[in-house]
CSV table of C-alpha atoms in Angstrom, one decimal:
chain,number,residue,atom,x,y,z
A,166,MET,CA,78.3,52.4,192.2
A,167,LEU,CA,79.8,50.8,189.1
A,168,SER,CA,79.8,47.0,189.7
A,169,GLU,CA,82.1,44.5,188.2
A,170,ASN,CA,79.0,42.8,186.9
A,171,LEU,CA,77.9,45.9,185.0
A,172,ILE,CA,81.4,46.3,183.5
A,173,HIS,CA,81.3,42.6,182.5
A,174,GLU,CA,78.0,43.2,180.8
A,175,LEU,CA,79.2,46.3,179.0
A,176,ARG,CA,82.2,44.4,177.7
A,177,LYS,CA,79.9,41.9,176.1
A,178,LEU,CA,78.3,44.5,173.9
A,179,ASN,CA,79.2,44.7,170.2
A,180,ARG,CA,81.0,47.7,168.8
A,181,SER,CA,78.0,49.7,167.8
A,182,ASP,CA,76.2,49.1,171.1
A,183,LYS,CA,79.4,50.1,173.0
A,184,LEU,CA,79.5,53.4,171.0
A,185,ARG,CA,75.8,53.9,171.7
A,186,ALA,CA,76.4,53.4,175.4
A,187,MET,CA,79.3,55.9,175.3
A,188,GLN,CA,77.0,58.4,173.5
A,189,VAL,CA,74.3,58.0,176.1
A,190,LEU,CA,76.7,58.6,178.9
A,191,VAL,CA,78.4,61.6,177.2
A,192,THR,CA,75.0,63.1,176.6
A,193,GLU,CA,74.1,62.6,180.3
A,194,LEU,CA,77.4,64.1,181.4
A,195,ALA,CA,77.0,67.1,179.0
A,196,VAL,CA,73.6,67.8,180.5
A,197,GLU,CA,74.8,67.4,184.1
A,198,GLU,CA,77.8,69.6,183.5
A,199,ASP,CA,76.0,72.3,181.5
A,200,ALA,CA,77.3,71.1,178.1
A,201,LEU,CA,81.0,71.8,178.6
A,202,LEU,CA,83.5,70.2,176.3
A,203,MET,CA,83.3,66.4,176.8
A,204,PRO,CA,86.1,64.0,176.2
A,205,GLY,CA,85.1,61.5,173.5
A,206,ALA,CA,82.3,63.7,172.1
A,207,THR,CA,82.4,64.6,168.4
A,208,TYR,CA,82.2,68.3,167.6
A,209,GLU,CA,81.4,69.1,164.0
A,210,LEU,CA,83.1,72.2,162.5
A,211,LEU,CA,81.1,73.3,159.4
A,212,THR,CA,82.7,76.7,158.8
A,213,PRO,CA,84.5,76.9,155.4
A,214,TYR,CA,87.3,79.1,156.7
A,215,GLY,CA,89.5,81.3,154.6
A,216,ASN,CA,87.2,82.0,151.7
A,217,GLU,CA,87.6,85.8,151.5
A,218,ALA,CA,88.6,85.6,147.8
A,219,ALA,CA,85.5,83.7,147.0
A,220,ALA,CA,83.5,86.3,148.9
A,221,GLN,CA,85.0,89.0,146.7
A,222,VAL,CA,83.9,87.1,143.6
A,223,LEU,CA,80.3,86.8,145.0
A,224,SER,CA,80.4,90.5,145.9
A,225,GLU,CA,81.3,91.5,142.3
A,226,PHE,CA,78.6,89.0,141.0
A,227,LEU,CA,76.0,90.6,143.3
A,228,GLU,CA,77.0,94.1,142.2
A,229,ALA,CA,76.9,93.3,138.5
A,230,SER,CA,73.4,91.6,138.9
A,231,THR,CA,72.1,94.7,140.8
A,232,LYS,CA,73.3,97.0,138.0
A,233,GLU,CA,71.6,94.7,135.4
A,234,ASP,CA,68.3,95.0,137.2
A,235,GLN,CA,68.5,98.8,137.4
B,151,MET,CA,63.1,91.6,165.5
B,152,ALA,CA,62.2,87.9,165.3
B,153,HIS,CA,63.4,85.4,167.9
B,154,PHE,CA,64.5,81.9,167.1
B,155,PRO,CA,65.6,79.0,169.3
B,156,TYR,CA,69.0,77.3,168.9
B,157,VAL,CA,68.4,73.9,167.3
B,158,ALA,CA,70.2,70.7,168.0
B,159,ALA,CA,71.5,68.6,165.1
B,160,ASN,CA,71.3,65.4,167.2
B,161,ASN,CA,70.4,64.5,170.7
B,162,LEU,CA,73.6,66.1,172.1
B,163,PRO,CA,73.1,69.5,173.8
B,164,THR,CA,76.5,70.5,172.5
B,165,SER,CA,75.1,70.4,169.0
B,166,LEU,CA,72.9,73.4,169.6
B,167,MET,CA,73.5,75.9,166.8
B,168,PRO,CA,71.7,79.0,165.4
B,169,ARG,CA,69.9,77.4,162.5
B,170,LEU,CA,67.5,79.6,160.7
B,171,PRO,CA,64.6,78.4,158.5
B,172,MET,CA,64.2,80.4,155.3
B,173,LEU,CA,62.2,80.1,152.1
B,174,LEU,CA,64.5,80.3,149.1
B,175,SER,CA,63.0,81.1,145.7
B,176,LEU,CA,64.3,81.1,142.1
B,177,GLY,CA,62.1,81.6,139.1
B,178,GLY,CA,58.8,80.0,140.0
B,179,ARG,CA,60.2,77.5,142.5
B,180,SER,CA,60.6,77.7,146.2
B,181,VAL,CA,62.4,75.5,148.7
B,182,GLU,CA,62.3,75.6,152.5
B,183,VAL,CA,65.8,75.3,154.0
B,184,THR,CA,67.4,75.5,157.4
B,185,GLY,CA,70.8,77.1,157.3
B,186,LEU,CA,73.5,77.6,159.9
B,187,LEU,CA,74.1,81.3,160.8
B,188,ASP,CA,77.9,81.1,160.5
B,189,THR,CA,79.7,84.4,161.2
B,190,GLY,CA,83.0,82.7,160.5
B,191,ALA,CA,82.1,81.8,156.9
B,192,ALA,CA,83.1,84.4,154.4
B,193,VAL,CA,80.5,83.1,152.0
B,194,SER,CA,77.0,81.5,152.1
B,195,VAL,CA,77.0,77.9,150.9
B,196,LEU,CA,74.2,76.3,148.9
B,197,PRO,CA,74.2,72.5,148.7
B,198,TYR,CA,74.0,71.1,145.2
B,199,SER,CA,70.7,69.4,145.8
B,200,VAL,CA,69.0,72.6,147.0
B,201,GLY,CA,70.1,74.4,143.8
B,202,LEU,CA,68.7,71.7,141.7
B,203,ALA,CA,65.4,71.7,143.7
B,204,LEU,CA,65.2,75.4,142.9
B,205,GLY,CA,65.5,74.6,139.2
B,206,ALA,CA,69.0,76.1,138.8
B,207,VAL,CA,71.0,74.6,136.0
B,208,TRP,CA,74.7,74.1,136.7
B,209,GLU,CA,75.8,74.8,133.2
B,210,ASP,CA,74.0,78.1,133.1
B,211,GLN,CA,75.9,79.5,136.0
B,212,THR,CA,78.9,81.2,134.6
B,213,VAL,CA,80.8,82.7,137.6
B,214,PRO,CA,83.1,80.2,139.2
B,215,VAL,CA,83.8,80.5,142.9
B,216,SER,CA,87.0,78.9,144.2
B,217,LEU,CA,86.4,77.6,147.7
B,218,VAL,CA,89.2,76.4,150.0
B,219,GLY,CA,89.1,74.3,153.1
B,220,SER,CA,86.5,71.6,153.7
B,221,LEU,CA,84.7,72.4,150.4
B,222,GLY,CA,87.8,73.1,148.4
B,223,GLN,CA,87.8,69.9,146.4
B,224,PHE,CA,84.4,70.6,144.9
B,225,GLU,CA,83.6,73.1,142.1
B,226,ALA,CA,81.3,76.0,143.1
B,227,ARG,CA,79.5,78.7,141.1
B,228,ALA,CA,77.8,81.9,142.1
B,229,LEU,CA,74.0,81.7,142.3
B,230,MET,CA,71.5,84.4,143.3
B,231,VAL,CA,68.3,83.5,144.9
B,232,MET,CA,65.5,85.3,146.8
B,233,ALA,CA,65.0,84.5,150.5
B,234,SER,CA,62.1,85.2,152.8
B,235,HIS,CA,60.7,84.5,156.2
B,236,PRO,CA,57.3,85.8,157.3
B,237,GLN,CA,58.6,87.0,160.7
B,238,ILE,CA,61.7,88.6,159.3
B,239,THR,CA,61.0,89.9,155.8
B,240,GLY,CA,57.2,90.0,155.8
B,241,GLU,CA,56.0,90.1,152.3
B,242,ALA,CA,59.4,91.2,150.9
B,243,ASP,CA,62.3,89.2,149.7
B,244,ALA,CA,66.0,89.6,150.3
B,245,ARG,CA,68.5,88.9,147.6
B,246,LEU,CA,71.1,86.4,148.7
B,247,VAL,CA,74.1,85.2,146.8
B,248,PHE,CA,75.5,81.8,147.4
B,249,ALA,CA,78.5,79.7,146.5
B,250,TRP,CA,76.6,76.8,144.9
B,251,THR,CA,78.8,73.8,145.5
B,252,GLN,CA,78.7,70.4,143.8
B,253,ALA,CA,79.4,68.8,147.2
B,254,GLU,CA,76.4,66.6,147.9
B,255,ASN,CA,76.7,66.6,151.6
B,256,ALA,CA,77.6,70.3,152.1
B,257,PRO,CA,75.9,72.1,154.9
B,258,MET,CA,73.5,75.0,154.2
B,259,ILE,CA,75.4,78.0,155.5
B,260,PHE,CA,74.4,81.6,155.8
B,261,GLY,CA,77.7,83.5,155.8
B,262,GLN,CA,79.1,87.0,155.6
B,263,MET,CA,78.6,87.5,151.8
B,264,ASN,CA,75.9,88.4,151.8
B,265,PHE,CA,73.5,87.1,154.5
B,266,PHE,CA,75.1,89.2,157.3
B,267,LEU,CA,75.1,92.3,154.9
B,268,GLU,CA,71.3,91.9,154.6
B,269,PHE,CA,70.3,90.9,158.1
B,270,ASN,CA,71.2,92.1,161.5
B,271,VAL,CA,71.6,89.2,164.0
B,272,CYS,CA,72.1,89.0,167.7
B,273,PHE,CA,73.1,85.8,169.4
B,274,TYR,CA,72.1,85.0,173.0
B,275,ARG,CA,73.7,81.6,173.4
B,276,SER,CA,73.3,81.5,177.1
B,277,GLN,CA,69.6,81.7,176.6
B,278,ASN,CA,69.6,79.5,173.5
B,279,ILE,CA,67.9,82.1,171.3
B,280,PHE,CA,69.0,84.5,168.5
B,281,GLU,CA,67.4,87.5,166.9
B,282,VAL,CA,67.2,88.3,163.2
B,283,LYS,CA,65.9,91.4,161.5
B,284,LEU,CA,66.3,93.0,158.1
B,285,LYS,CA,69.0,95.6,158.0
B,286,SER,CA,66.4,98.2,156.9
B,287,ASP,CA,64.1,97.5,159.9
B,288,PRO,CA,64.4,100.0,162.8
């Protein structure tokens, strides 16, 4: 049970400790709920989308390099 | 077929991703890297620092690669390196082409051109493992 006392203690934390407390709780919830999407969690999207033209350049570079080696 | 575990980037289980260790080589230099297997990425991305560690010289790379999206603000050039992993390639090397970006904090990404043309990959996310083999392996 979440007591008023605990809430009071949490409110006294500085910003970084509050964020750390949130991260700990989000991690716990993610584990308990089999890692479903969690509100407040940060999800990093690394994929550089839409680079088909760049891929074509690399393909032609690869083909030219292969021919040079033959 | 070599099996690898999904690897977390931090302590969040939601950060589990298929990250593959590989040895990249160029000339006489080699660098161990861990790259994200990213089927949504049209190209493989090589961070600037990794290219430098391999001894690549930016000015010597003559093929510009225009990236869009998160890396679009940085210049990139084509760079060919050899890649190996004892469980996947054995003694052999695979020739991989990268968009070598000047972005300092770019992620190491193995994308469609040409990682997924050289290697066959199966993802088993529910079991937190993925499999990789050379395209020429049975």
